[in-house]
Coordinates of C-alpha atoms in Angstrom, one line a residue:
M1 CA 118.4 87.1 124.6
S2 CA 117.6 90.0 126.9
W3 CA 118.2 93.3 125.1
P4 CA 119.2 96.3 127.3
A5 CA 117.4 99.6 126.9
V6 CA 120.5 101.4 125.7
L7 CA 122.5 99.5 123.0
D8 CA 126.0 99.9 121.8
T9 CA 126.8 99.6 118.0
G10 CA 127.5 95.9 118.3
S11 CA 124.2 95.1 120.1
W12 CA 122.3 97.3 117.6
R13 CA 123.7 95.2 114.7
A14 CA 122.9 92.0 116.6
L15 CA 119.3 93.2 117.1
G16 CA 119.0 93.8 113.4
E17 CA 120.2 90.2 112.7
A18 CA 117.6 89.0 115.2
L19 CA 114.9 90.9 113.2
A20 CA 116.3 89.3 109.9
R21 CA 116.0 85.8 111.4
G22 CA 112.5 86.4 112.7
D23 CA 113.5 86.1 116.4
L24 CA 112.0 89.6 116.9
F25 CA 109.3 91.5 115.2
F26 CA 109.8 95.1 114.1
V27 CA 107.4 97.6 115.5
S28 CA 108.9 101.0 114.6
L29 CA 112.0 103.2 114.3
W30 CA 112.4 106.9 115.2
G31 CA 114.8 109.3 116.8
E32 CA 115.2 112.6 118.7
G33 CA 118.4 114.7 118.9
R34 CA 121.3 112.4 118.5
T35 CA 119.5 109.2 119.6
V36 CA 117.8 106.6 117.4
R37 CA 115.3 104.3 118.9
V38 CA 113.8 101.0 117.8
A39 CA 110.7 99.2 119.1
V40 CA 110.5 95.4 118.8
R41 CA 108.4 92.7 120.2
E42 CA 108.8 89.0 120.7
A43 CA 106.4 86.3 119.4
Q44 CA 105.2 85.4 122.8
G45 CA 103.9 87.9 125.4
P46 CA 102.4 91.4 125.0
A47 CA 105.6 93.3 125.9
I48 CA 107.2 95.8 123.5
G49 CA 110.8 96.7 124.0
V50 CA 112.2 100.1 123.2
H51 CA 115.9 100.3 122.6
A52 CA 118.1 103.3 122.1
L53 CA 121.5 103.9 120.4
E54 CA 123.4 107.1 120.9
C55 CA 124.7 108.6 117.7
P56 CA 127.3 111.3 118.6
G57 CA 128.6 111.3 115.0
G58 CA 125.1 111.7 113.6
A59 CA 125.1 108.2 112.1
Y60 CA 124.0 104.6 113.0
P61 CA 124.2 101.2 111.4
A62 CA 121.2 100.8 109.1
L63 CA 118.7 98.1 109.9
S64 CA 117.2 98.1 106.4
H65 CA 120.1 96.3 104.8
V66 CA 119.0 93.2 106.7
H67 CA 115.4 94.1 107.5
P68 CA 113.7 96.0 104.6
P69 CA 110.6 97.1 106.5
A70 CA 112.8 99.6 108.3
A71 CA 113.8 101.4 105.0
R72 CA 111.1 104.1 104.8
L73 CA 111.2 104.8 108.5
E74 CA 115.0 105.3 108.2
R75 CA 114.5 107.7 105.3
S76 CA 111.9 109.7 107.2
L77 CA 114.2 109.7 110.3
A78 CA 117.0 111.1 108.2
D79 CA 114.8 113.9 106.8
L80 CA 113.5 114.9 110.3
T81 CA 116.7 114.6 112.4
G82 CA 119.6 114.3 110.1
L83 CA 120.6 110.9 111.6
S84 CA 122.1 108.9 108.8
P85 CA 121.6 105.1 108.4
V86 CA 125.0 103.8 107.3
G87 CA 124.8 101.0 104.8
A88 CA 121.2 101.6 103.9
P89 CA 120.3 100.4 100.4
D90 CA 118.1 103.5 99.9
A91 CA 119.2 106.9 101.1
R92 CA 116.8 109.0 99.1
P93 CA 114.6 111.5 101.0
W94 CA 111.1 110.4 102.0
L95 CA 109.2 113.2 103.8
D96 CA 111.4 116.1 102.7
H97 CA 110.5 117.3 99.2
G98 CA 112.8 120.3 99.5
R99 CA 110.0 122.7 100.1
W100 CA 110.3 123.2 103.9
G101 CA 112.8 126.0 103.8
V102 CA 114.8 124.1 106.4
S103 CA 116.5 120.7 106.6
H104 CA 116.3 118.4 109.6
P105 CA 113.7 120.4 111.5
M106 CA 113.8 118.0 114.5
G107 CA 117.6 117.9 114.6
E108 CA 120.3 120.4 113.9
A109 CA 118.1 122.5 111.6
Q110 CA 119.7 124.4 108.8
P111 CA 117.9 126.9 106.4
T112 CA 117.8 125.8 102.7
T113 CA 117.6 127.9 99.6
G114 CA 117.1 127.3 95.9
E115 CA 115.2 124.7 94.0
P116 CA 115.2 121.2 95.3
A117 CA 117.0 118.5 93.4
P118 CA 114.7 116.3 91.3
Y119 CA 113.6 113.0 92.9
V120 CA 115.3 110.0 91.3
F121 CA 113.0 107.1 90.8
L122 CA 114.5 103.6 90.7
P123 CA 115.6 102.6 87.1
V124 CA 113.8 99.8 85.2
E125 CA 115.4 98.3 82.1
G126 CA 113.8 96.2 79.4
E127 CA 112.5 96.2 75.9
G128 CA 109.2 97.9 75.3
L129 CA 108.9 99.5 78.8
H130 CA 107.3 102.9 79.4
E131 CA 106.5 105.0 82.4
V132 CA 103.1 106.3 83.4
P133 CA 103.1 109.0 86.2
V134 CA 99.9 109.3 88.3
G135 CA 99.4 112.0 90.9
P136 CA 100.0 113.6 93.3
V137 CA 96.8 115.3 92.4
H138 CA 94.1 112.8 91.6
A139 CA 90.7 112.8 90.0
G140 CA 88.8 112.2 93.3
I141 CA 88.7 114.1 96.6
I142 CA 91.5 112.0 98.1
E143 CA 94.9 112.6 99.7
P144 CA 97.9 113.4 97.5
G145 CA 100.5 110.7 96.5
H146 CA 102.5 110.1 93.4
F147 CA 102.6 106.7 91.7
R148 CA 105.2 105.9 89.0
F149 CA 104.2 102.9 86.9
T150 CA 106.6 101.1 84.6
A151 CA 104.6 99.1 82.2
N152 CA 104.9 96.8 79.2
G153 CA 101.7 97.7 77.3
E154 CA 99.1 97.6 80.0
A155 CA 100.9 95.1 82.3
V156 CA 102.7 96.7 85.2
A157 CA 106.3 95.7 85.6
R158 CA 107.0 97.9 88.6
L159 CA 105.2 100.5 90.7
E160 CA 107.1 103.0 92.9
E161 CA 105.3 105.3 95.3
R162 CA 106.3 108.7 96.4
L163 CA 104.5 110.1 99.5
G164 CA 105.2 112.8 102.0
Y165 CA 102.9 115.5 100.5
T166 CA 100.8 115.8 103.6
H167 CA 103.6 116.2 106.1
K168 CA 102.2 118.2 109.0
G169 CA 105.1 118.2 111.5
T170 CA 102.9 116.5 114.1
Q171 CA 105.7 115.0 116.2
A172 CA 107.6 118.4 116.3
L173 CA 104.3 120.1 117.3
M174 CA 103.9 117.7 120.2
A175 CA 107.3 118.3 121.7
G176 CA 106.8 120.6 124.7
A177 CA 103.0 120.6 124.3
P178 CA 100.5 120.0 127.2
L179 CA 99.2 116.5 127.3
D180 CA 95.7 117.4 126.4
H181 CA 96.8 119.4 123.4
A182 CA 99.1 116.6 122.2
A183 CA 96.2 114.2 122.5
R184 CA 94.2 116.4 120.1
L185 CA 97.2 116.3 117.7
A186 CA 97.4 112.5 117.9
G187 CA 93.7 112.2 117.0
R188 CA 94.4 114.1 113.8
V189 CA 97.3 112.1 112.4
S190 CA 94.8 110.2 110.2
G191 CA 91.3 111.5 110.6
D192 CA 89.5 108.2 109.7
S193 CA 91.4 106.5 112.6
T194 CA 91.0 109.3 115.1
V195 CA 89.6 107.0 117.8
A196 CA 92.5 104.4 117.3
Y197 CA 95.1 107.1 117.5
A198 CA 93.6 108.9 120.5
L199 CA 93.3 105.5 122.2
A200 CA 96.9 104.5 121.5
F201 CA 98.1 107.9 122.8
A202 CA 95.9 107.8 125.9
R203 CA 97.1 104.3 126.8
A204 CA 100.7 105.3 126.3
A205 CA 100.2 108.3 128.5
E206 CA 98.5 106.2 131.2
A207 CA 101.4 103.6 131.0
A208 CA 103.9 106.5 131.4
L209 CA 102.1 107.7 134.5
G210 CA 101.1 104.4 136.0
V211 CA 97.4 105.2 135.8
S212 CA 94.5 103.1 134.5
A213 CA 91.3 104.5 133.0
P214 CA 88.1 103.6 134.9
P215 CA 86.4 100.4 133.7
R216 CA 83.4 102.3 132.2
A217 CA 85.8 104.5 130.2
Q218 CA 87.6 101.4 128.9
W219 CA 84.4 99.9 127.7
L220 CA 83.3 103.1 126.1
R221 CA 86.6 103.4 124.3
A222 CA 86.1 99.9 122.9
L223 CA 82.6 100.9 121.8
M224 CA 84.0 103.8 119.9
A225 CA 86.7 101.7 118.4
E226 CA 84.3 99.2 117.1
L227 CA 81.9 101.9 115.7
E228 CA 84.9 103.4 113.9
R229 CA 85.9 100.0 112.5
L230 CA 82.3 99.4 111.4
A231 CA 81.9 102.7 109.6
N232 CA 85.2 102.5 107.8
H233 CA 84.7 98.9 106.7
L234 CA 81.3 99.6 105.3
G235 CA 82.7 102.6 103.4
D236 CA 85.6 100.5 102.1
I237 CA 83.4 97.6 100.8
G238 CA 81.3 100.0 98.8
A239 CA 84.2 102.0 97.5
I240 CA 86.1 98.9 96.3
C241 CA 83.1 97.7 94.4
N242 CA 82.7 101.2 92.9
D243 CA 86.3 101.0 91.6
A244 CA 85.1 97.9 89.7
A245 CA 82.2 99.9 88.2
F246 CA 79.7 98.3 90.6
A247 CA 78.3 101.6 91.9
V248 CA 75.2 100.1 93.5
M249 CA 77.2 98.7 96.4
L250 CA 78.8 102.1 97.0
A251 CA 75.3 103.6 97.3
H252 CA 73.9 101.0 99.7
C253 CA 77.1 100.7 101.8
G254 CA 77.2 104.5 102.0
V255 CA 73.7 104.5 103.5
L256 CA 74.8 102.0 106.2
R257 CA 78.0 104.0 107.0
E258 CA 75.9 107.1 107.4
L259 CA 73.7 105.3 109.9
V260 CA 76.8 104.6 112.0
L261 CA 78.1 108.1 111.8
R262 CA 74.8 109.6 112.8
A263 CA 74.5 107.2 115.8
C264 CA 78.1 108.3 116.8
A265 CA 77.0 111.9 116.7
V266 CA 74.1 111.2 119.0
A267 CA 76.1 109.0 121.4
F268 CA 79.4 111.0 121.6
G269 CA 78.7 114.4 120.0
H270 CA 80.8 114.0 116.9
R271 CA 80.3 111.9 113.8
L272 CA 83.9 110.7 113.9
M273 CA 84.1 110.7 117.7
M274 CA 87.1 113.1 117.5
D275 CA 88.6 114.1 120.9
A276 CA 86.2 111.7 122.6
V277 CA 89.0 109.5 123.9
V278 CA 91.4 111.4 126.2
P279 CA 94.3 110.4 128.6
G280 CA 92.7 109.1 131.7
G281 CA 89.4 108.0 130.1
V282 CA 86.9 109.6 127.8
A283 CA 85.9 113.2 127.5
A284 CA 82.2 112.6 128.4
D285 CA 79.9 109.7 129.1
I286 CA 77.7 108.3 126.4
A287 CA 74.6 110.4 125.9
A288 CA 71.3 109.4 127.5
D289 CA 69.8 108.3 124.1
G290 CA 73.2 107.1 122.7
S291 CA 72.7 103.4 123.3
R292 CA 69.3 103.5 121.7
A293 CA 70.6 105.3 118.6
I294 CA 73.4 102.8 118.2
A295 CA 71.1 99.8 118.7
E296 CA 68.7 101.2 116.0
A297 CA 71.5 101.7 113.6
L298 CA 72.8 98.2 114.2
A299 CA 69.3 96.8 113.6
R300 CA 69.1 98.4 110.2
I301 CA 72.5 97.3 109.3
R302 CA 71.8 93.7 110.3
Q303 CA 68.7 93.8 108.1
A304 CA 70.4 95.2 105.0
F305 CA 74.0 93.8 105.1
P306 CA 73.3 90.1 104.4
H307 CA 71.6 91.0 101.1
L308 CA 74.5 93.2 100.1
I309 CA 76.9 90.3 100.8
D310 CA 74.8 88.1 98.5
V311 CA 74.9 90.8 95.8
Y312 CA 78.6 91.1 96.1
D313 CA 79.2 87.4 96.0
E314 CA 76.8 86.6 93.1
A315 CA 77.7 89.4 90.7
N316 CA 79.8 87.7 88.1
S317 CA 81.1 90.8 86.5
L318 CA 82.3 92.0 90.0
Q319 CA 83.9 88.7 90.9
D320 CA 85.8 88.7 87.6
R321 CA 87.5 91.9 88.7
V322 CA 88.3 91.1 92.4
V323 CA 89.2 87.4 92.4
G324 CA 92.8 86.8 91.7
T325 CA 93.6 90.5 91.4
G326 CA 96.3 92.2 93.4
I327 CA 97.6 89.1 95.3
V328 CA 100.0 89.8 98.2
R329 CA 102.3 86.8 98.9
P330 CA 102.2 85.5 102.5
E331 CA 105.9 85.7 102.9
Y332 CA 105.9 89.4 102.1
V333 CA 103.1 90.0 104.7
Q334 CA 105.1 88.0 107.3
A335 CA 108.4 89.8 106.5
F336 CA 106.8 93.3 106.7
G337 CA 104.6 92.5 109.7
A338 CA 101.6 93.9 107.8
G339 CA 98.6 94.2 110.0
G340 CA 94.9 94.6 109.5
F341 CA 92.9 93.2 106.6
V342 CA 96.0 93.4 104.4
G343 CA 97.9 90.9 106.6
R344 CA 94.9 88.8 107.6
A345 CA 93.8 88.3 104.0
S346 CA 97.2 86.8 103.3
G347 CA 97.3 84.5 106.2
R348 CA 99.0 86.6 109.0
D349 CA 97.0 86.0 112.1
F350 CA 97.7 89.1 114.2
D351 CA 95.3 91.4 115.9
A352 CA 96.5 93.8 118.7
R353 CA 93.2 93.3 120.5
R354 CA 94.1 89.6 121.0
W355 CA 97.9 90.0 121.2
A356 CA 98.0 92.8 123.8
A357 CA 94.6 91.8 125.2
Y358 CA 93.9 95.3 126.5
A359 CA 90.7 95.9 128.4
P360 CA 87.9 95.2 127.8
Y361 CA 88.8 92.9 124.8
D362 CA 90.2 90.4 127.3
A363 CA 86.7 90.0 128.5
L364 CA 84.9 90.0 125.2
D365 CA 84.1 87.1 122.8
F366 CA 85.1 87.7 119.2
E367 CA 86.8 85.9 116.3
V368 CA 89.7 87.3 114.1
P369 CA 89.0 86.3 110.5
V370 CA 92.0 85.1 108.5
L371 CA 92.1 84.1 104.9
A372 CA 94.9 82.8 102.7
E373 CA 94.2 84.0 99.1
G374 CA 95.7 87.4 99.5
D375 CA 93.7 89.1 96.6
V376 CA 91.2 92.0 96.5
N377 CA 88.4 89.5 97.1
A378 CA 90.0 88.2 100.3
R379 CA 90.6 91.7 101.6
V380 CA 86.9 92.4 101.0
W381 CA 85.9 89.3 102.8
V382 CA 88.0 90.0 105.8
R383 CA 86.2 93.3 106.1
I384 CA 82.8 91.6 105.7
R385 CA 83.7 89.2 108.6
E386 CA 85.0 92.0 110.7
V387 CA 81.8 94.0 110.2
Q388 CA 79.9 90.9 111.5
E389 CA 82.3 90.6 114.5
S390 CA 82.1 94.3 115.3
L391 CA 78.3 94.1 115.4
K392 CA 78.6 91.3 118.0
L393 CA 81.2 93.2 120.0
I394 CA 79.0 96.3 120.1
D395 CA 76.1 94.3 121.4
Q396 CA 78.3 92.8 124.1
I397 CA 79.6 96.2 125.2
L398 CA 76.2 97.8 125.4
E399 CA 74.8 94.9 127.3
R400 CA 77.7 94.8 129.8
L401 CA 78.7 98.4 130.1
P402 CA 79.7 98.9 133.7
A403 CA 78.6 101.9 135.8
G404 CA 81.1 104.4 137.3
P405 CA 83.2 107.4 136.5
V406 CA 84.6 107.9 133.0
R407 CA 87.8 109.7 133.7
A408 CA 90.7 109.5 136.1
G409 CA 92.9 112.3 137.2
L410 CA 96.5 112.4 135.9
P411 CA 99.5 113.6 137.8
A412 CA 102.0 116.1 136.3
A413 CA 105.0 113.8 136.3
A414 CA 107.7 112.4 134.1
G415 CA 107.5 108.9 132.6
E416 CA 107.7 106.9 129.4
G417 CA 105.1 104.6 127.9
T418 CA 104.1 102.7 124.8
A419 CA 100.8 101.3 123.5
L420 CA 99.7 99.2 120.6
V421 CA 96.0 99.2 119.7
E422 CA 94.0 97.8 116.8
G423 CA 92.6 100.4 114.4
F424 CA 90.5 99.5 111.4
R425 CA 93.6 99.4 109.2
G426 CA 95.7 97.5 111.7
D427 CA 97.9 98.1 114.7
V428 CA 98.7 101.7 115.7
F429 CA 101.8 102.2 117.8
V430 CA 102.6 105.2 120.1
W431 CA 105.7 105.8 122.2
L432 CA 105.5 108.8 124.6
R433 CA 108.0 110.5 126.9
L434 CA 106.7 112.9 129.5
Q435 CA 108.7 115.6 131.2
D436 CA 108.6 116.4 135.0
D437 CA 105.9 119.0 134.4
G438 CA 103.7 116.5 132.6
R439 CA 104.2 118.1 129.2
V440 CA 105.3 116.0 126.3
G441 CA 109.0 115.6 125.9
A442 CA 108.8 113.6 122.7
C443 CA 106.3 111.4 120.9
H444 CA 106.4 108.9 118.0
L445 CA 103.2 107.7 116.3
R446 CA 103.4 104.8 113.8
D447 CA 100.5 104.1 111.4
P448 CA 99.9 100.5 110.1
S449 CA 100.2 101.8 106.6
W450 CA 104.0 102.1 106.9
F451 CA 104.2 98.3 106.4
Q452 CA 101.3 98.1 103.9
W453 CA 102.2 100.7 101.3
P454 CA 105.3 98.7 100.2
L455 CA 103.2 95.6 99.7
L456 CA 100.9 97.5 97.4
E457 CA 103.9 97.9 95.1
T458 CA 104.2 94.1 94.9
A459 CA 100.5 93.5 94.6
I460 CA 100.1 95.4 91.4
E461 CA 103.0 93.7 89.6
G462 CA 101.7 91.6 86.6
N463 CA 98.3 93.2 86.8
I464 CA 97.1 95.9 84.4
I465 CA 97.2 99.6 85.1
A466 CA 93.4 99.8 85.0
D467 CA 93.3 97.5 88.1
F468 CA 95.4 99.8 90.2
P469 CA 92.5 101.8 91.6
L470 CA 90.9 98.5 92.7
C471 CA 94.0 97.3 94.3
N472 CA 94.8 100.6 95.9
K473 CA 91.3 100.9 97.5
S474 CA 91.4 97.3 98.7
F475 CA 94.5 98.4 100.7
N476 CA 93.1 101.8 101.6
C477 CA 96.5 102.9 103.2
S478 CA 96.7 106.2 104.9
Y479 CA 98.7 108.9 103.2
S480 CA 98.4 111.3 106.2
G481 CA 99.4 108.5 108.6
V482 CA 102.8 107.9 107.1
D483 CA 103.4 111.6 106.2
L484 CA 103.1 112.6 109.8

């Protein structure tokens, strides 16, 4: 069925039923003013459809009652715009903790006063159950989030998350902003994925304006994306092992991650490569000694990493903690469309680099590792295999990097575009609408963690509370990415 860009209420409901049947795949949900929008894709082809429903009464039929992955996005949409999902099974606030001083800041904003109502966690009934609250302030230097465990002894019967503590108002700040300033905001949605977000935003802007980045810029973007993936995976592997009290892996993986970050600083002027990807291309060409610095870092990683894999795989005490712990069922991964290592460790074969085949990945040779076990160990092994693939991809990019300019000029014009790119956590989605003067009319950014956080709640069930840090780190979801 061909879905029009603007839907009526009946077509909106029919689209929800298509999502429930699996005929369409859910990408994201957002709104502006009195309009709600949904992005979906079909199983075949790299096209993403964006469909709008006008809500003159401030309400729309909920998708979450037939397609649960929409639930948290509906809740955040209600907090930001006041658009109400009719029939939603969960109407509690998500981003709004009652501390903004205003309700619905991106809709018909109204000042608020007084103390906020207490947040109501879902009830759990049963003999011998007790609650254990954790966070939002944690023992480490990490982002804030609250986790409410219901346990029977040490065994977890239910976990419920409460996030939203790092809401920054990014999408509201983008409205009316110049394109270059909005690009900087996009790169700060989730700092460890700054390249992925900047790339998705830049590609959406280029799609809106009908412009392509020069070939050399496209290859440099892929180089940065793979360096970002490599650094984060190395850090994650060590941190997961550290949460199982195997600190030696954290130390050695930390050294390798540092090698990547230092090479990035030499090549692109910033350890995280923040603001290096811009609409139209890249901010600057790779430094004269950048390729050498990257090659030297990769040589040292190739020398050390195989031994670390052996250490991980042969440490019985470590394997006892990671094998069979925190299993995510394949049907949940498929239903939520979970991407990245969370999805691929449970059998979901999806990678935006392959599905969208955006340049230069359509010309590069790489494998997408997919496992079926779905436990902490599988999520580690997907990362290990992706480290190996990223090393090969970086070699190919450096060997075949084309000559030429690194940035194209962009007209000041109206347009609308979308982009889906593969970050280290999974697929990052951006929808962008530009005004006639080239400024941002509206922008929506969707982190892969929106569809991974709910699965963490299922992964810990039946495990002991002491294994939660291990499970949580194996997911490494972004708090900031979903708090916007």
